[in-house]
Amino acid sequence: MPKLSRRAVLAIAFATAIVTTMPFQVAHAGDMRIAFGDLPGIESIQTLAAIERAKERGVAVDLIVLNDEDLAAQAIVGGQADVGIGTPYTLIQKVGVPIRIFAQISTLRFFPVVNSESYKTWKDLDGQEVAVQARGSGTEAVMLLMAKANGITLGKISYVPGSEVRRNALIQGTLKASIVDAANRRALEAEAPGKFTVLPVDNVSASDEALFARADYLKSNAADVDILVEELMKTGREITENPAVAVEFRNKYKLLPDLGADADKEIAEYYKETTEAGSLALNGGGTDAASGDFAFFSLAGQIEGDPATLKVDDFWDFAAIDRAVAKLGKK
């Protein structure tokens, strides 16, 4: 088993407690229970800051940390949470409950990494085991898409939540092939120079994280949803204009305190790279994001049907981002 960092251990412990109590939680008017389907890390600062700002504007947010996107999606379906974070395209298509994505947070920036002593190219992964974040996640979609593009069939796909957890497992040798975010890719390069190879990923343009909820919740709680979407757009725009703002957000709202002050430099570097890549959604996504997602997740086998014939309204609700853009202006 990979060794977990103190941050991961605390997050998993908290997630376990939440899962145990979730069925007994009851939402009150004006409350918003957000299911976070990952272990929060530096890539989550924009979203966490937007949530804190929504609280300042009167939205009573209860953040439920779950270490699996599937659990977050199930919480929305079952009514144990109101808003989820992830890309639940498979769920939307296969589950009768009307779930809708209502704002894109960021686009995919994942890096397939292999131990160079074992593998060097995509072809070397034919029939081999790989590890991804979760079933139906963007990390799994990237791996499946690139396998298809390179004419190979992956072996066992293991689900290991947490990019930092997968990085640690790669360092320790318990994983030989996985996929990590930009921050943990840089950490691998610094901790073990030359030990790992980053495999190329071409022509991938799709949502990494997005907000989703039941259609009835979006209609009956439009005011609170609008505040969250507005703050998400504003934090994304402010960080894009000046990546160092992410550090200011972290310190102002005391986000991820267990990482220590040393993490500020890494946070600034991460968001500089992220904004240069244009990964943060400045206008909430919209039709362009939906079209890109249809193409990507269909090729990866997570959406059934011809992307050209899929109906955007079956997956997305643009009302909140349209109202936010009308209020804040378009970037």
XYZ file of C-alpha atoms in Angstrom:
331
model
C 0.000 0.000 0.000
C 1.291 3.499 -0.761
C 2.299 5.583 2.220
C -0.127 8.425 2.797
C 0.917 11.950 3.658
C -0.460 13.565 6.789
C -2.817 15.619 4.585
C -4.176 12.535 2.877
C -4.619 10.664 6.159
C -6.587 13.545 7.666
C -8.754 13.924 4.571
C -9.536 10.211 4.400
C -10.361 10.114 8.107
C -12.702 13.058 7.696
C -14.255 11.513 4.580
C -14.888 8.266 6.445
C -16.676 10.117 9.218
C -18.791 12.015 6.698
C -19.743 8.874 4.772
C -20.844 7.252 8.017
C -23.134 10.133 8.914
C -24.299 11.272 5.481
C -27.609 9.362 5.329
C -28.786 11.172 8.469
C -27.996 14.725 7.336
C -30.916 16.996 6.585
C -30.511 20.220 4.601
C -32.219 23.350 5.883
C -33.417 26.220 3.740
C -30.458 28.174 2.430
C -27.943 25.425 3.190
C -25.711 24.047 0.440
C -23.986 20.703 0.992
C -21.096 20.374 -1.457
C -19.620 16.911 -2.051
C -15.938 17.223 -2.959
C -14.953 13.989 -4.707
C -11.206 14.210 -4.147
C -8.605 14.867 -1.474
C -8.183 18.679 -1.496
C -4.747 19.821 -2.615
C -3.190 22.958 -4.028
C -5.145 22.477 -7.257
C -8.311 22.978 -5.174
C -7.457 26.425 -3.791
C -9.507 28.336 -6.354
C -12.608 26.251 -5.613
C -12.089 26.359 -1.834
C -11.631 30.139 -1.951
C -14.827 30.529 -3.986
C -16.677 28.490 -1.362
C -15.327 30.718 1.424
C -16.446 33.808 -0.467
C -19.898 32.302 -0.973
C -20.063 31.822 2.791
C -19.185 35.500 3.264
C -22.175 36.342 1.076
C -24.537 34.332 3.236
C -24.564 30.864 1.688
C -24.349 28.290 4.480
C -21.984 25.827 2.820
C -21.254 22.453 4.358
C -18.241 20.963 2.567
C -18.303 17.169 2.527
C -14.872 15.778 1.628
C -15.033 12.375 -0.073
C -11.966 10.711 -1.559
C -13.799 9.333 -4.581
C -15.773 11.024 -7.370
C -18.174 8.078 -7.413
C -19.084 8.747 -3.781
C -19.700 12.418 -4.542
C -21.966 11.517 -7.447
C -23.831 8.949 -5.367
C -24.352 11.554 -2.647
C -26.078 13.838 -5.174
C -28.245 11.037 -6.551
C -29.214 9.894 -3.066
C -29.917 13.404 -1.778
C -27.152 13.389 0.861
C -25.504 16.363 -0.885
C -26.764 19.213 -3.047
C -23.785 20.114 -5.258
C -21.018 17.838 -6.481
C -17.607 18.477 -7.971
C -16.495 16.260 -10.843
C -17.474 15.280 -14.389
C -20.400 12.864 -14.014
C -21.192 12.280 -17.687
C -21.552 8.513 -17.334
C -23.807 8.960 -14.323
C -26.009 11.506 -16.081
C -26.513 9.212 -19.046
C -27.140 6.019 -17.095
C -29.045 7.163 -13.991
C -32.649 8.259 -14.260
C -32.245 11.063 -11.705
C -31.927 14.359 -13.644
C -28.405 15.558 -12.771
C -27.027 18.590 -14.605
C -23.582 20.175 -14.854
C -23.972 23.906 -14.259
C -20.434 25.362 -14.317
C -17.005 24.286 -15.494
C -14.179 24.932 -13.029
C -11.129 23.882 -15.031
C -10.002 21.851 -18.003
C -7.893 18.707 -17.939
C -4.185 18.982 -17.268
C -3.062 15.497 -16.313
C 0.240 13.783 -16.969
C 0.564 10.021 -17.508
C 3.781 8.997 -15.754
C 5.676 5.710 -15.999
C 8.708 4.307 -14.242
C 11.329 4.568 -16.986
C 13.021 1.380 -15.789
C 9.900 -0.543 -16.818
C 8.261 1.507 -19.584
C 9.246 4.246 -21.986
C 6.362 4.657 -24.453
C 2.610 4.140 -24.670
C 3.209 0.896 -26.580
C 5.009 -0.496 -23.543
C 1.772 -0.216 -21.549
C -0.067 -2.749 -23.713
C -1.622 -5.215 -21.257
C -0.060 -3.489 -18.240
C -1.648 -2.247 -15.029
C -2.230 1.484 -14.569
C -3.679 3.515 -11.702
C -6.119 6.416 -12.025
C -8.182 8.603 -9.684
C -11.594 6.932 -9.893
C -14.019 5.149 -12.169
C -15.462 7.640 -14.646
C -12.894 10.325 -13.728
C -10.986 12.537 -16.142
C -7.803 10.637 -15.302
C -9.382 7.370 -16.416
C -10.729 9.028 -19.558
C -7.268 10.334 -20.490
C -5.718 6.892 -20.043
C -8.437 5.152 -22.068
C -8.305 7.743 -24.837
C -4.525 7.614 -25.190
C -4.585 3.807 -25.135
C -7.056 3.895 -28.004
C -4.997 6.496 -29.868
C -1.869 4.342 -29.537
C -3.540 1.054 -30.481
C -3.037 -0.683 -27.149
C -5.250 -2.307 -24.534
C -4.522 -1.478 -20.932
C -4.436 -4.264 -18.365
C -5.935 -3.872 -14.906
C -7.065 -0.352 -14.057
C -6.644 0.368 -10.340
C -8.480 3.229 -8.641
C -6.250 5.195 -6.266
C -7.814 8.496 -5.127
C -5.481 11.450 -4.676
C -2.792 12.651 -7.081
C -0.356 12.984 -4.172
C -1.107 9.417 -3.092
C -0.337 8.149 -6.603
C 2.859 10.205 -6.678
C 4.018 8.639 -3.399
C 3.219 5.175 -4.725
C 5.255 5.860 -7.861
C 8.200 7.023 -5.762
C 7.985 3.913 -3.564
C 7.633 1.626 -6.576
C 4.222 0.204 -5.660
C 2.907 1.776 -8.876
C 4.780 1.662 -12.171
C 2.322 3.596 -14.329
C -0.189 6.212 -13.256
C -1.406 9.736 -13.922
C -0.873 12.855 -11.804
C -1.605 16.565 -11.884
C 0.906 19.301 -12.676
C 1.968 19.861 -9.072
C 2.762 16.206 -8.470
C 4.444 15.845 -11.854
C 6.865 18.587 -10.820
C 7.325 16.928 -7.441
C 8.281 13.640 -9.136
C 10.805 15.427 -11.311
C 12.330 17.096 -8.244
C 12.314 14.050 -5.961
C 13.542 11.478 -8.470
C 15.222 13.126 -11.464
C 15.331 10.826 -14.488
C 13.397 8.005 -12.822
C 10.080 8.749 -14.531
C 8.928 9.463 -18.059
C 5.918 11.648 -18.811
C 4.053 10.150 -21.760
C 2.682 12.563 -24.382
C -0.992 13.512 -24.382
C -2.262 15.127 -27.566
C -5.476 16.944 -28.475
C -7.178 16.623 -25.101
C -9.597 19.437 -24.327
C -12.243 18.604 -21.755
C -13.480 19.430 -18.270
C -11.371 18.317 -15.346
C -13.673 19.624 -12.640
C -17.186 21.004 -12.868
C -20.108 21.716 -10.564
C -23.198 19.537 -10.859
C -26.502 19.137 -9.046
C -30.002 17.784 -9.388
C -32.099 19.833 -11.804
C -34.740 20.538 -9.162
C -32.115 21.852 -6.724
C -30.795 24.316 -9.322
C -34.278 25.753 -9.826
C -35.318 25.944 -6.181
C -31.970 27.339 -4.952
C -31.054 29.641 -7.824
C -29.963 32.544 -5.610
C -27.396 30.470 -3.698
C -26.231 28.723 -6.873
C -25.720 32.104 -8.545
C -23.515 33.295 -5.685
C -21.336 30.182 -5.860
C -20.964 30.443 -9.642
C -20.155 34.149 -9.474
C -17.456 33.588 -6.872
C -16.032 30.692 -8.854
C -15.755 32.921 -11.927
C -14.257 35.791 -9.961
C -11.602 33.672 -8.245
C -10.681 32.071 -11.570
C -10.349 35.451 -13.244
C -8.317 36.955 -10.404
C -5.893 34.035 -10.335
C -5.543 34.093 -14.118
C -4.699 37.792 -14.005
C -2.208 37.270 -11.170
C -1.375 33.663 -10.139
C 0.119 34.900 -6.846
C -3.429 35.688 -5.733
C -3.864 31.947 -5.104
C -1.333 32.247 -2.267
C -3.239 35.237 -0.888
C -6.460 33.208 -0.959
C -4.761 30.333 0.820
C -3.437 32.541 3.613
C -6.554 34.702 3.985
C -8.894 31.737 4.347
C -6.360 29.450 6.065
C -6.760 26.805 3.371
C -4.827 23.513 3.595
C -3.007 24.543 6.789
C -1.367 21.141 7.196
C 0.761 21.781 4.098
C 2.726 24.456 5.950
C 4.103 27.792 4.773
C 6.601 26.073 2.480
C 3.746 25.220 0.110
C 3.224 28.856 -0.916
C 6.022 28.746 -3.493
C 4.661 25.561 -5.024
C 1.165 27.050 -5.111
C 2.387 30.129 -6.973
C 4.294 27.992 -9.482
C 1.358 25.635 -9.976
C -1.105 28.417 -10.742
C 1.380 30.224 -12.974
C 1.673 27.088 -15.103
C -2.075 26.451 -14.942
C -3.040 29.954 -16.026
C -0.463 30.000 -18.818
C -2.135 26.852 -20.121
C -5.539 28.578 -19.951
C -6.929 25.822 -17.751
C -9.184 27.868 -15.470
C -12.688 28.491 -16.826
C -13.316 32.244 -16.869
C -16.922 32.123 -18.082
C -18.151 28.869 -16.582
C -17.780 26.750 -19.676
C -20.979 26.819 -21.709
C -21.633 25.283 -25.117
C -17.936 25.131 -26.087
C -17.130 23.204 -22.915
C -20.042 20.841 -23.484
C -18.960 20.157 -27.074
C -15.379 19.490 -26.010
C -16.551 17.171 -23.264
C -18.845 15.251 -25.620
C -15.979 14.641 -28.039
C -13.494 13.655 -25.338
C -15.654 11.472 -23.105
C -17.221 9.738 -26.128
C -13.805 8.817 -27.506
C -12.814 7.597 -24.058
C -15.905 5.390 -23.949
C -17.595 7.151 -21.024
C -20.483 8.589 -23.034
C -22.511 6.494 -25.448
C -23.656 7.821 -28.800
C -22.432 10.157 -31.528
C -21.192 13.413 -29.936
C -22.861 15.359 -32.751
C -26.285 14.007 -31.821
C -26.019 14.342 -28.031
C -28.321 16.982 -26.581
C -26.571 19.581 -24.458
C -29.707 20.116 -22.362
C -29.576 16.468 -21.275
C -26.260 17.121 -19.513
C -25.919 20.848 -18.813
C -27.935 23.706 -17.345
C -26.452 27.046 -18.454
C -28.843 29.292 -16.535
C -26.492 30.129 -13.650
C -23.439 30.860 -15.801
C -25.545 32.942 -18.200
C -26.743 35.057 -15.276
C -23.207 35.352 -13.879
C -21.713 36.423 -17.200
C -24.504 38.970 -17.670
C -23.626 40.412 -14.248
C -19.821 40.174 -14.331
C -19.180 40.565 -18.055
C -17.509 38.070 -20.359
C -13.773 37.386 -20.335
